[in-house]
Amino acid sequence: MKKISIVIPAHNEEGNVALVYQKIKEVFDTLEHYSFEIIFVNDGSRDNTQQQLEELSRQYEEVKFIEFSRNFGHQPAVKAGMDNAYGNAVISMDGDLQHPPELILQMIQKWEEGFDIVFTVRKYPKEISLFKRKTSDFFYKILSGLSDVDLTKGGGSDFRLMDAGAVEVMRNFHEDDLFLRGLTSWMGFKQTGINFTANERLSGKSSYNLKKMITFAFTGITAFSVKPLYIAAYLGFLFSAISVIGYAIYVIYSFIAKTEISGWASLIMTIVFFGGLQLIILGIIGIYLGKIFKQVKDRPNYIIKNKNF
């Protein structure tokens, strides 16, 4: 029998983990030639998620858990599960049932057809706010344009299947700012996508607020491209040329017309504008320097406090 490892990061998911297990078990009850294990990664939960996982693991041998020493984030949690998953294929998915377990059947079918990576292309239901849908589409459009990876629109979901060979390659990555969605696309291999409509969150509240989404967007863009640095340089040359040409014309006109070159307002506006532009460029450079600073320290992406396997 082929074994499928399922990695599920869990942060304050005490109301979801048991039902997620039941839903996944129902899927595999229909499959004759496959066994499964579920590796829950407790990412510093502050509720009773860990107690729920320990109880589930005592009841069902398929349930494994990894407990972090603190909250390290969603991407390190997925990476930790993959680092400890040794099935013939590994599926990563969220623990709130927004990723429908029924899709696992199609993912395995595509894998058996010879695809090494089966990603999912997420479609939002009408109940999801227009702001969420538009910002998500905008993010992946910007990421594809600014980086060296091509993410299918909506294909940035962490709901995917990876063959054991692809997972072994992923284990060798030791980047500080993990962006697994981009890494999966960058790796290559034979890939295909499956469309799905995201469900409503089962229970609890998502910890992904606007600030985290913006930070995640910057991580994705700067992890796969230096184009923002080139854009900053081009902007510097462009506005320098505009200012030189514009003010040269103004000075010549004032000399011919014998008008006084005056106006503290225009001077202040010019200083503020170019000062702001310089700060933006320095900020972009600072982001890259910060990433280098964190990477050279070579700290682990996560620390495991406890696990039952």
PDB file of C-alpha atoms in Angstrom:
ATOM      1  CA  MET A   1       0.000   0.000   0.000  1.00  0.00           C
ATOM      2  CA  LYS A   2       1.127   3.520  -0.757  1.00  0.00           C
ATOM      3  CA  LYS A   3       1.256   5.872   2.187  1.00  0.00           C
ATOM      4  CA  ILE A   4       0.007   9.455   2.015  1.00  0.00           C
ATOM      5  CA  SER A   5       1.278  11.878   4.657  1.00  0.00           C
ATOM      6  CA  ILE A   6      -0.975  14.854   5.342  1.00  0.00           C
ATOM      7  CA  VAL A   7       0.582  17.921   6.975  1.00  0.00           C
ATOM      8  CA  ILE A   8      -1.768  20.307   8.777  1.00  0.00           C
ATOM      9  CA  PRO A   9      -0.505  23.418  10.615  1.00  0.00           C
ATOM     10  CA  ALA A  10      -2.694  24.211  13.606  1.00  0.00           C
ATOM     11  CA  HIS A  11      -2.839  27.523  15.454  1.00  0.00           C
ATOM     12  CA  ASN A  12      -5.730  27.783  17.918  1.00  0.00           C
ATOM     13  CA  GLU A  13      -7.726  25.080  16.124  1.00  0.00           C
ATOM     14  CA  GLU A  14      -9.154  23.193  19.118  1.00  0.00           C
ATOM     15  CA  GLY A  15     -12.609  23.159  17.566  1.00  0.00           C
ATOM     16  CA  ASN A  16     -11.433  21.868  14.191  1.00  0.00           C
ATOM     17  CA  VAL A  17      -8.769  19.172  14.539  1.00  0.00           C
ATOM     18  CA  ALA A  18     -11.088  16.285  15.473  1.00  0.00           C
ATOM     19  CA  LEU A  19     -13.523  16.970  12.648  1.00  0.00           C
ATOM     20  CA  VAL A  20     -10.685  17.427  10.155  1.00  0.00           C
ATOM     21  CA  TYR A  21      -9.397  13.979  11.071  1.00  0.00           C
ATOM     22  CA  GLN A  22     -12.862  12.431  10.634  1.00  0.00           C
ATOM     23  CA  LYS A  23     -13.347  14.071   7.227  1.00  0.00           C
ATOM     24  CA  ILE A  24      -9.956  12.873   6.000  1.00  0.00           C
ATOM     25  CA  LYS A  25     -10.583   9.362   7.334  1.00  0.00           C
ATOM     26  CA  GLU A  26     -13.867   9.239   5.426  1.00  0.00           C
ATOM     27  CA  VAL A  27     -11.983  10.026   2.233  1.00  0.00           C
ATOM     28  CA  PHE A  28      -9.413   7.268   2.759  1.00  0.00           C
ATOM     29  CA  ASP A  29     -12.093   4.759   3.702  1.00  0.00           C
ATOM     30  CA  THR A  30     -13.057   4.882   0.028  1.00  0.00           C
ATOM     31  CA  LEU A  31      -9.485   4.132  -1.112  1.00  0.00           C
ATOM     32  CA  GLU A  32      -8.396   0.496  -1.000  1.00  0.00           C
ATOM     33  CA  HIS A  33      -4.703   0.714  -1.783  1.00  0.00           C
ATOM     34  CA  TYR A  34      -3.655   3.703   0.305  1.00  0.00           C
ATOM     35  CA  SER A  35      -2.861   4.239   3.955  1.00  0.00           C
ATOM     36  CA  PHE A  36      -2.504   7.657   5.539  1.00  0.00           C
ATOM     37  CA  GLU A  37      -1.082   9.581   8.445  1.00  0.00           C
ATOM     38  CA  ILE A  38      -1.910  13.089   9.581  1.00  0.00           C
ATOM     39  CA  ILE A  39       0.889  15.208  11.002  1.00  0.00           C
ATOM     40  CA  PHE A  40      -0.590  18.124  12.925  1.00  0.00           C
ATOM     41  CA  VAL A  41       1.906  20.901  13.666  1.00  0.00           C
ATOM     42  CA  ASN A  42       0.856  22.899  16.723  1.00  0.00           C
ATOM     43  CA  ASP A  43       2.212  26.359  15.967  1.00  0.00           C
ATOM     44  CA  GLY A  44       2.217  27.841  19.464  1.00  0.00           C
ATOM     45  CA  SER A  45      -1.530  27.584  20.079  1.00  0.00           C
ATOM     46  CA  ARG A  46      -2.893  29.375  23.141  1.00  0.00           C
ATOM     47  CA  ASP A  47      -6.053  27.301  23.439  1.00  0.00           C
ATOM     48  CA  ASN A  48      -6.540  23.557  23.993  1.00  0.00           C
ATOM     49  CA  THR A  49      -5.296  22.489  20.570  1.00  0.00           C
ATOM     50  CA  GLN A  50      -2.396  20.504  22.032  1.00  0.00           C
ATOM     51  CA  GLN A  51      -4.637  18.602  24.440  1.00  0.00           C
ATOM     52  CA  GLN A  52      -6.982  17.776  21.573  1.00  0.00           C
ATOM     53  CA  LEU A  53      -4.097  16.482  19.479  1.00  0.00           C
ATOM     54  CA  GLU A  54      -2.746  14.324  22.288  1.00  0.00           C
ATOM     55  CA  GLU A  55      -6.201  12.823  22.830  1.00  0.00           C
ATOM     56  CA  LEU A  56      -6.617  12.124  19.119  1.00  0.00           C
ATOM     57  CA  SER A  57      -3.194  10.501  18.906  1.00  0.00           C
ATOM     58  CA  ARG A  58      -4.098   8.148  21.747  1.00  0.00           C
ATOM     59  CA  GLN A  59      -7.291   7.128  19.957  1.00  0.00           C
ATOM     60  CA  TYR A  60      -5.999   6.856  16.398  1.00  0.00           C
ATOM     61  CA  GLU A  61      -2.574   5.636  15.353  1.00  0.00           C
ATOM     62  CA  GLU A  62      -2.758   7.670  12.134  1.00  0.00           C
ATOM     63  CA  VAL A  63      -2.598  10.915  14.116  1.00  0.00           C
ATOM     64  CA  LYS A  64       0.865  12.356  14.749  1.00  0.00           C
ATOM     65  CA  PHE A  65       1.680  15.752  16.205  1.00  0.00           C
ATOM     66  CA  ILE A  66       4.569  18.173  16.412  1.00  0.00           C
ATOM     67  CA  GLU A  67       4.490  20.882  19.082  1.00  0.00           C
ATOM     68  CA  PHE A  68       6.508  24.065  18.579  1.00  0.00           C
ATOM     69  CA  SER A  69       8.168  25.852  21.492  1.00  0.00           C
ATOM     70  CA  ARG A  70       6.325  29.032  20.403  1.00  0.00           C
ATOM     71  CA  ASN A  71       4.501  30.493  17.431  1.00  0.00           C
ATOM     72  CA  PHE A  72       6.832  30.467  14.420  1.00  0.00           C
ATOM     73  CA  GLY A  73       4.254  31.088  11.697  1.00  0.00           C
ATOM     74  CA  HIS A  74       2.284  29.183   9.099  1.00  0.00           C
ATOM     75  CA  GLN A  75       5.084  28.600   6.584  1.00  0.00           C
ATOM     76  CA  PRO A  76       7.599  27.171   9.102  1.00  0.00           C
ATOM     77  CA  ALA A  77       4.802  24.933  10.418  1.00  0.00           C
ATOM     78  CA  VAL A  78       4.170  23.510   6.954  1.00  0.00           C
ATOM     79  CA  LYS A  79       7.924  23.072   6.444  1.00  0.00           C
ATOM     80  CA  ALA A  80       8.272  21.248   9.769  1.00  0.00           C
ATOM     81  CA  GLY A  81       5.543  18.815   8.806  1.00  0.00           C
ATOM     82  CA  MET A  82       7.155  18.156   5.444  1.00  0.00           C
ATOM     83  CA  ASP A  83      10.558  17.678   7.063  1.00  0.00           C
ATOM     84  CA  ASN A  84       9.053  14.882   9.157  1.00  0.00           C
ATOM     85  CA  ALA A  85       6.751  13.318   6.539  1.00  0.00           C
ATOM     86  CA  TYR A  86       8.030  10.243   4.715  1.00  0.00           C
ATOM     87  CA  GLY A  87       4.985   9.006   2.818  1.00  0.00           C
ATOM     88  CA  ASN A  88       5.064   8.217  -0.890  1.00  0.00           C
ATOM     89  CA  ALA A  89       3.343  11.577  -1.297  1.00  0.00           C
ATOM     90  CA  VAL A  90       2.766  14.501   1.059  1.00  0.00           C
ATOM     91  CA  ILE A  91      -0.326  16.701   1.102  1.00  0.00           C
ATOM     92  CA  SER A  92      -0.309  20.030   2.934  1.00  0.00           C
ATOM     93  CA  MET A  93      -3.609  21.673   3.846  1.00  0.00           C
ATOM     94  CA  ASP A  94      -5.131  24.024   6.408  1.00  0.00           C
ATOM     95  CA  GLY A  95      -6.903  22.748   9.499  1.00  0.00           C
ATOM     96  CA  ASP A  96     -10.076  24.838   9.279  1.00  0.00           C
ATOM     97  CA  LEU A  97     -11.732  22.835   6.455  1.00  0.00           C
ATOM     98  CA  GLN A  98     -11.500  25.718   4.014  1.00  0.00           C
ATOM     99  CA  HIS A  99      -9.514  23.211   1.995  1.00  0.00           C
ATOM    100  CA  PRO A 100     -12.066  20.469   1.190  1.00  0.00           C
ATOM    101  CA  PRO A 101     -10.682  16.993   2.044  1.00  0.00           C
ATOM    102  CA  GLU A 102     -12.783  15.517  -0.790  1.00  0.00           C
ATOM    103  CA  LEU A 103     -10.287  17.044  -3.218  1.00  0.00           C
ATOM    104  CA  ILE A 104      -7.645  14.589  -1.988  1.00  0.00           C
ATOM    105  CA  LEU A 105      -9.140  11.947  -4.312  1.00  0.00           C
ATOM    106  CA  GLN A 106      -8.495  14.092  -7.392  1.00  0.00           C
ATOM    107  CA  MET A 107      -5.015  15.015  -6.184  1.00  0.00           C
ATOM    108  CA  ILE A 108      -4.027  11.377  -5.766  1.00  0.00           C
ATOM    109  CA  GLN A 109      -5.486  10.577  -9.185  1.00  0.00           C
ATOM    110  CA  LYS A 110      -3.370  13.300 -10.821  1.00  0.00           C
ATOM    111  CA  TRP A 111      -0.323  12.067  -8.900  1.00  0.00           C
ATOM    112  CA  GLU A 112      -0.891   8.539 -10.193  1.00  0.00           C
ATOM    113  CA  GLU A 113      -1.063   9.978 -13.709  1.00  0.00           C
ATOM    114  CA  GLY A 114       2.565  11.026 -13.297  1.00  0.00           C
ATOM    115  CA  PHE A 115       2.479  14.552 -11.892  1.00  0.00           C
ATOM    116  CA  ASP A 116       5.062  15.270  -9.177  1.00  0.00           C
ATOM    117  CA  ILE A 117       3.230  18.297  -7.774  1.00  0.00           C
ATOM    118  CA  VAL A 118      -0.518  18.839  -7.781  1.00  0.00           C
ATOM    119  CA  PHE A 119      -1.389  22.357  -6.659  1.00  0.00           C
ATOM    120  CA  THR A 120      -4.832  23.829  -6.200  1.00  0.00           C
ATOM    121  CA  VAL A 121      -6.260  26.968  -7.777  1.00  0.00           C
ATOM    122  CA  ARG A 122      -8.498  28.611  -5.207  1.00  0.00           C
ATOM    123  CA  LYS A 123     -11.762  30.300  -6.089  1.00  0.00           C
ATOM    124  CA  TYR A 124     -13.499  32.359  -3.418  1.00  0.00           C
ATOM    125  CA  PRO A 125     -17.252  31.969  -2.825  1.00  0.00           C
ATOM    126  CA  LYS A 126     -19.472  35.033  -3.057  1.00  0.00           C
ATOM    127  CA  GLU A 127     -19.644  35.194   0.741  1.00  0.00           C
ATOM    128  CA  ILE A 128     -15.972  36.222   0.869  1.00  0.00           C
ATOM    129  CA  SER A 129     -15.564  40.001   0.801  1.00  0.00           C
ATOM    130  CA  LEU A 130     -14.749  41.692  -2.477  1.00  0.00           C
ATOM    131  CA  PHE A 131     -11.732  43.298  -0.790  1.00  0.00           C
ATOM    132  CA  LYS A 132     -10.270  39.879   0.090  1.00  0.00           C
ATOM    133  CA  ARG A 133     -10.784  38.533  -3.422  1.00  0.00           C
ATOM    134  CA  LYS A 134      -9.370  41.587  -5.184  1.00  0.00           C
ATOM    135  CA  THR A 135      -6.340  41.955  -2.914  1.00  0.00           C
ATOM    136  CA  SER A 136      -5.525  38.254  -3.324  1.00  0.00           C
ATOM    137  CA  ASP A 137      -5.701  38.477  -7.130  1.00  0.00           C
ATOM    138  CA  PHE A 138      -3.690  41.713  -7.088  1.00  0.00           C
ATOM    139  CA  PHE A 139      -0.982  40.172  -4.893  1.00  0.00           C
ATOM    140  CA  TYR A 140      -0.346  37.217  -7.198  1.00  0.00           C
ATOM    141  CA  LYS A 141      -0.384  39.459 -10.263  1.00  0.00           C
ATOM    142  CA  ILE A 142       2.234  41.729  -8.679  1.00  0.00           C
ATOM    143  CA  LEU A 143       4.286  38.752  -7.456  1.00  0.00           C
ATOM    144  CA  SER A 144       4.359  37.172 -10.914  1.00  0.00           C
ATOM    145  CA  GLY A 145       5.341  40.503 -12.446  1.00  0.00           C
ATOM    146  CA  LEU A 146       8.077  41.393  -9.971  1.00  0.00           C
ATOM    147  CA  SER A 147       9.570  37.986  -9.268  1.00  0.00           C
ATOM    148  CA  ASP A 148      11.090  35.146 -11.238  1.00  0.00           C
ATOM    149  CA  VAL A 149       8.272  32.698 -10.454  1.00  0.00           C
ATOM    150  CA  ASP A 150       4.950  32.415 -12.237  1.00  0.00           C
ATOM    151  CA  LEU A 151       2.105  31.714  -9.844  1.00  0.00           C
ATOM    152  CA  THR A 152      -1.193  30.818 -11.428  1.00  0.00           C
ATOM    153  CA  LYS A 153      -3.886  33.280 -10.371  1.00  0.00           C
ATOM    154  CA  GLY A 154      -5.314  31.854  -7.178  1.00  0.00           C
ATOM    155  CA  GLY A 155      -2.793  29.023  -7.264  1.00  0.00           C
ATOM    156  CA  GLY A 156      -0.964  30.310  -4.237  1.00  0.00           C
ATOM    157  CA  SER A 157      -2.885  28.102  -1.841  1.00  0.00           C
ATOM    158  CA  ASP A 158      -0.850  25.855   0.454  1.00  0.00           C
ATOM    159  CA  PHE A 159      -3.236  23.014  -0.394  1.00  0.00           C
ATOM    160  CA  ARG A 160      -1.065  20.800  -2.587  1.00  0.00           C
ATOM    161  CA  LEU A 161       0.285  17.300  -3.099  1.00  0.00           C
ATOM    162  CA  MET A 162       3.989  16.678  -3.577  1.00  0.00           C
ATOM    163  CA  ASP A 163       5.707  13.466  -4.546  1.00  0.00           C
ATOM    164  CA  ALA A 164       8.275  12.130  -2.073  1.00  0.00           C
ATOM    165  CA  GLY A 165      11.086  13.092  -4.453  1.00  0.00           C
ATOM    166  CA  ALA A 166       9.947  16.720  -4.571  1.00  0.00           C
ATOM    167  CA  VAL A 167       9.546  16.762  -0.782  1.00  0.00           C
ATOM    168  CA  GLU A 168      13.126  15.525  -0.390  1.00  0.00           C
ATOM    169  CA  VAL A 169      14.308  18.514  -2.431  1.00  0.00           C
ATOM    170  CA  MET A 170      12.192  20.829  -0.268  1.00  0.00           C
ATOM    171  CA  ARG A 171      13.856  19.487   2.886  1.00  0.00           C
ATOM    172  CA  ASN A 172      17.194  20.809   1.656  1.00  0.00           C
ATOM    173  CA  PHE A 173      15.984  24.412   1.599  1.00  0.00           C
ATOM    174  CA  HIS A 174      17.108  26.426   4.600  1.00  0.00           C
ATOM    175  CA  GLU A 175      15.855  29.900   3.752  1.00  0.00           C
ATOM    176  CA  ASP A 176      15.015  32.198   6.629  1.00  0.00           C
ATOM    177  CA  ASP A 177      11.967  33.873   5.067  1.00  0.00           C
ATOM    178  CA  LEU A 178      10.051  30.882   3.796  1.00  0.00           C
ATOM    179  CA  PHE A 179       7.614  31.326   0.927  1.00  0.00           C
ATOM    180  CA  LEU A 180       6.690  27.756   0.072  1.00  0.00           C
ATOM    181  CA  ARG A 181       4.189  28.705  -2.609  1.00  0.00           C
ATOM    182  CA  GLY A 182       6.920  30.387  -4.600  1.00  0.00           C
ATOM    183  CA  LEU A 183       9.474  27.647  -3.885  1.00  0.00           C
ATOM    184  CA  THR A 184       7.077  24.998  -5.171  1.00  0.00           C
ATOM    185  CA  SER A 185       6.665  26.872  -8.445  1.00  0.00           C
ATOM    186  CA  TRP A 186      10.398  27.605  -8.696  1.00  0.00           C
ATOM    187  CA  MET A 187      11.375  23.949  -8.182  1.00  0.00           C
ATOM    188  CA  GLY A 188       9.911  22.832 -11.472  1.00  0.00           C
ATOM    189  CA  PHE A 189       8.994  19.139 -11.729  1.00  0.00           C
ATOM    190  CA  LYS A 190       5.862  18.041 -13.582  1.00  0.00           C
ATOM    191  CA  GLN A 191       2.998  20.070 -12.150  1.00  0.00           C
ATOM    192  CA  THR A 192      -0.723  20.471 -12.675  1.00  0.00           C
ATOM    193  CA  GLY A 193      -3.524  22.394 -10.978  1.00  0.00           C
ATOM    194  CA  ILE A 194      -7.021  21.614  -9.746  1.00  0.00           C
ATOM    195  CA  ASN A 195      -9.728  24.238  -9.269  1.00  0.00           C
ATOM    196  CA  PHE A 196     -11.630  24.367  -6.005  1.00  0.00           C
ATOM    197  CA  THR A 197     -13.904  26.747  -4.159  1.00  0.00           C
ATOM    198  CA  ALA A 198     -12.739  27.591  -0.650  1.00  0.00           C
ATOM    199  CA  ASN A 199     -15.184  26.695   2.108  1.00  0.00           C
ATOM    200  CA  GLU A 200     -16.113  28.908   5.016  1.00  0.00           C
ATOM    201  CA  ARG A 201     -13.912  28.536   8.072  1.00  0.00           C
ATOM    202  CA  LEU A 202     -15.365  25.813  10.325  1.00  0.00           C
ATOM    203  CA  SER A 203     -14.761  27.465  13.694  1.00  0.00           C
ATOM    204  CA  GLY A 204     -12.440  29.912  15.348  1.00  0.00           C
ATOM    205  CA  LYS A 205     -11.016  33.074  13.833  1.00  0.00           C
ATOM    206  CA  SER A 206      -8.295  33.404  11.245  1.00  0.00           C
ATOM    207  CA  SER A 207      -5.057  34.940  12.545  1.00  0.00           C
ATOM    208  CA  TYR A 208      -4.227  36.380   9.120  1.00  0.00           C
ATOM    209  CA  ASN A 209      -4.995  40.077   9.419  1.00  0.00           C
ATOM    210  CA  LEU A 210      -4.192  42.805   6.900  1.00  0.00           C
ATOM    211  CA  LYS A 211      -0.790  43.501   8.442  1.00  0.00           C
ATOM    212  CA  LYS A 212       0.257  39.850   8.171  1.00  0.00           C
ATOM    213  CA  MET A 213      -0.972  39.655   4.583  1.00  0.00           C
ATOM    214  CA  ILE A 214       1.073  42.728   3.608  1.00  0.00           C
ATOM    215  CA  THR A 215       4.151  41.307   5.349  1.00  0.00           C
ATOM    216  CA  PHE A 216       3.581  37.996   3.581  1.00  0.00           C
ATOM    217  CA  ALA A 217       3.351  39.831   0.250  1.00  0.00           C
ATOM    218  CA  PHE A 218       6.692  41.604   0.840  1.00  0.00           C
ATOM    219  CA  THR A 219       8.260  38.280   1.852  1.00  0.00           C
ATOM    220  CA  GLY A 220       7.084  36.621  -1.340  1.00  0.00           C
ATOM    221  CA  ILE A 221       8.266  39.427  -3.619  1.00  0.00           C
ATOM    222  CA  THR A 222      11.688  39.934  -2.037  1.00  0.00           C
ATOM    223  CA  ALA A 223      12.333  36.194  -1.660  1.00  0.00           C
ATOM    224  CA  PHE A 224      12.310  35.580  -5.401  1.00  0.00           C
ATOM    225  CA  SER A 225      13.485  38.720  -7.121  1.00  0.00           C
ATOM    226  CA  VAL A 226      15.823  41.695  -7.016  1.00  0.00           C
ATOM    227  CA  LYS A 227      13.628  43.596  -9.474  1.00  0.00           C
ATOM    228  CA  PRO A 228      12.465  46.058  -6.766  1.00  0.00           C
ATOM    229  CA  LEU A 229      16.110  47.183  -6.464  1.00  0.00           C
ATOM    230  CA  TYR A 230      16.295  47.799 -10.198  1.00  0.00           C
ATOM    231  CA  ILE A 231      12.962  49.647 -10.093  1.00  0.00           C
ATOM    232  CA  ALA A 232      14.320  51.856  -7.301  1.00  0.00           C
ATOM    233  CA  ALA A 233      17.416  52.640  -9.384  1.00  0.00           C
ATOM    234  CA  TYR A 234      15.333  53.405 -12.474  1.00  0.00           C
ATOM    235  CA  LEU A 235      13.075  55.703 -10.451  1.00  0.00           C
ATOM    236  CA  GLY A 236      16.130  57.533  -9.134  1.00  0.00           C
ATOM    237  CA  PHE A 237      17.483  58.135 -12.643  1.00  0.00           C
ATOM    238  CA  LEU A 238      14.048  59.066 -14.006  1.00  0.00           C
ATOM    239  CA  PHE A 239      13.207  61.680 -11.389  1.00  0.00           C
ATOM    240  CA  SER A 240      16.732  63.078 -11.393  1.00  0.00           C
ATOM    241  CA  ALA A 241      16.486  63.592 -15.146  1.00  0.00           C
ATOM    242  CA  ILE A 242      13.015  65.161 -14.836  1.00  0.00           C
ATOM    243  CA  SER A 243      14.174  67.531 -12.102  1.00  0.00           C
ATOM    244  CA  VAL A 244      17.304  68.615 -13.990  1.00  0.00           C
ATOM    245  CA  ILE A 245      15.467  69.196 -17.264  1.00  0.00           C
ATOM    246  CA  GLY A 246      12.453  70.822 -15.610  1.00  0.00           C
ATOM    247  CA  TYR A 247      14.403  73.203 -13.440  1.00  0.00           C
ATOM    248  CA  ALA A 248      16.821  74.043 -16.269  1.00  0.00           C
ATOM    249  CA  ILE A 249      13.873  75.127 -18.395  1.00  0.00           C
ATOM    250  CA  TYR A 250      12.433  77.126 -15.501  1.00  0.00           C
ATOM    251  CA  VAL A 251      15.750  78.871 -14.812  1.00  0.00           C
ATOM    252  CA  ILE A 252      16.220  79.790 -18.474  1.00  0.00           C
ATOM    253  CA  TYR A 253      12.670  81.108 -18.717  1.00  0.00           C
ATOM    254  CA  SER A 254      13.090  83.157 -15.543  1.00  0.00           C
ATOM    255  CA  PHE A 255      16.377  84.612 -16.851  1.00  0.00           C
ATOM    256  CA  ILE A 256      14.847  85.624 -20.176  1.00  0.00           C
ATOM    257  CA  ALA A 257      11.640  86.954 -18.615  1.00  0.00           C
ATOM    258  CA  LYS A 258      13.661  88.659 -15.873  1.00  0.00           C
ATOM    259  CA  THR A 259      11.410  87.228 -13.180  1.00  0.00           C
ATOM    260  CA  GLU A 260      12.630  86.374  -9.730  1.00  0.00           C
ATOM    261  CA  ILE A 261      13.269  82.688  -8.980  1.00  0.00           C
ATOM    262  CA  SER A 262      11.304  82.511  -5.772  1.00  0.00           C
ATOM    263  CA  GLY A 263       8.716  80.489  -3.931  1.00  0.00           C
ATOM    264  CA  TRP A 264       9.495  78.659  -0.745  1.00  0.00           C
ATOM    265  CA  ALA A 265       6.390  76.459  -1.262  1.00  0.00           C
ATOM    266  CA  SER A 266       7.715  74.918  -4.458  1.00  0.00           C
ATOM    267  CA  LEU A 267      11.117  74.461  -2.808  1.00  0.00           C
ATOM    268  CA  ILE A 268       9.628  72.690   0.215  1.00  0.00           C
ATOM    269  CA  MET A 269       7.444  70.483  -1.987  1.00  0.00           C
ATOM    270  CA  THR A 270      10.485  69.495  -4.028  1.00  0.00           C
ATOM    271  CA  ILE A 271      12.495  68.639  -0.928  1.00  0.00           C
ATOM    272  CA  VAL A 272       9.632  66.618   0.557  1.00  0.00           C
ATOM    273  CA  PHE A 273       9.023  64.738  -2.698  1.00  0.00           C
ATOM    274  CA  PHE A 274      12.621  63.728  -3.301  1.00  0.00           C
ATOM    275  CA  GLY A 275      13.161  63.072   0.389  1.00  0.00           C
ATOM    276  CA  GLY A 276      10.249  60.657   0.365  1.00  0.00           C
ATOM    277  CA  LEU A 277      11.544  58.996  -2.807  1.00  0.00           C
ATOM    278  CA  GLN A 278      14.952  58.495  -1.206  1.00  0.00           C
ATOM    279  CA  LEU A 279      13.376  56.961   1.891  1.00  0.00           C
ATOM    280  CA  ILE A 280      11.409  54.526  -0.278  1.00  0.00           C
ATOM    281  CA  ILE A 281      14.558  53.462  -2.104  1.00  0.00           C
ATOM    282  CA  LEU A 282      16.487  53.133   1.155  1.00  0.00           C
ATOM    283  CA  GLY A 283      13.607  51.104   2.579  1.00  0.00           C
ATOM    284  CA  ILE A 284      13.769  48.652  -0.331  1.00  0.00           C
ATOM    285  CA  ILE A 285      17.517  48.289   0.114  1.00  0.00           C
ATOM    286  CA  GLY A 286      17.005  47.881   3.861  1.00  0.00           C
ATOM    287  CA  ILE A 287      14.576  45.002   3.355  1.00  0.00           C
ATOM    288  CA  TYR A 288      17.160  43.073   1.354  1.00  0.00           C
ATOM    289  CA  LEU A 289      19.908  43.868   3.848  1.00  0.00           C
ATOM    290  CA  GLY A 290      17.640  42.683   6.659  1.00  0.00           C
ATOM    291  CA  LYS A 291      17.020  39.401   4.872  1.00  0.00           C
ATOM    292  CA  ILE A 292      20.776  38.892   4.462  1.00  0.00           C
ATOM    293  CA  PHE A 293      21.304  39.725   8.140  1.00  0.00           C
ATOM    294  CA  LYS A 294      18.777  37.112   9.251  1.00  0.00           C
ATOM    295  CA  GLN A 295      20.009  34.494   6.787  1.00  0.00           C
ATOM    296  CA  VAL A 296      23.683  34.661   7.780  1.00  0.00           C
ATOM    297  CA  LYS A 297      22.775  33.982  11.415  1.00  0.00           C
ATOM    298  CA  ASP A 298      21.490  30.608  10.199  1.00  0.00           C
ATOM    299  CA  ARG A 299      18.952  30.152  12.963  1.00  0.00           C
ATOM    300  CA  PRO A 300      16.457  27.291  12.521  1.00  0.00           C
ATOM    301  CA  ASN A 301      13.057  28.049  11.020  1.00  0.00           C
ATOM    302  CA  TYR A 302      11.372  26.403  14.007  1.00  0.00           C
ATOM    303  CA  ILE A 303      12.049  24.663  17.320  1.00  0.00           C
ATOM    304  CA  ILE A 304      10.230  21.439  18.174  1.00  0.00           C
ATOM    305  CA  LYS A 305       9.258  21.163  21.818  1.00  0.00           C
ATOM    306  CA  ASN A 306       7.562  17.779  21.600  1.00  0.00           C
ATOM    307  CA  LYS A 307       6.346  15.187  19.109  1.00  0.00           C
ATOM    308  CA  ASN A 308       4.867  11.703  19.357  1.00  0.00           C
ATOM    309  CA  PHE A 309       6.829   9.946  16.617  1.00  0.00           C
TER     310      PHE A 309
END
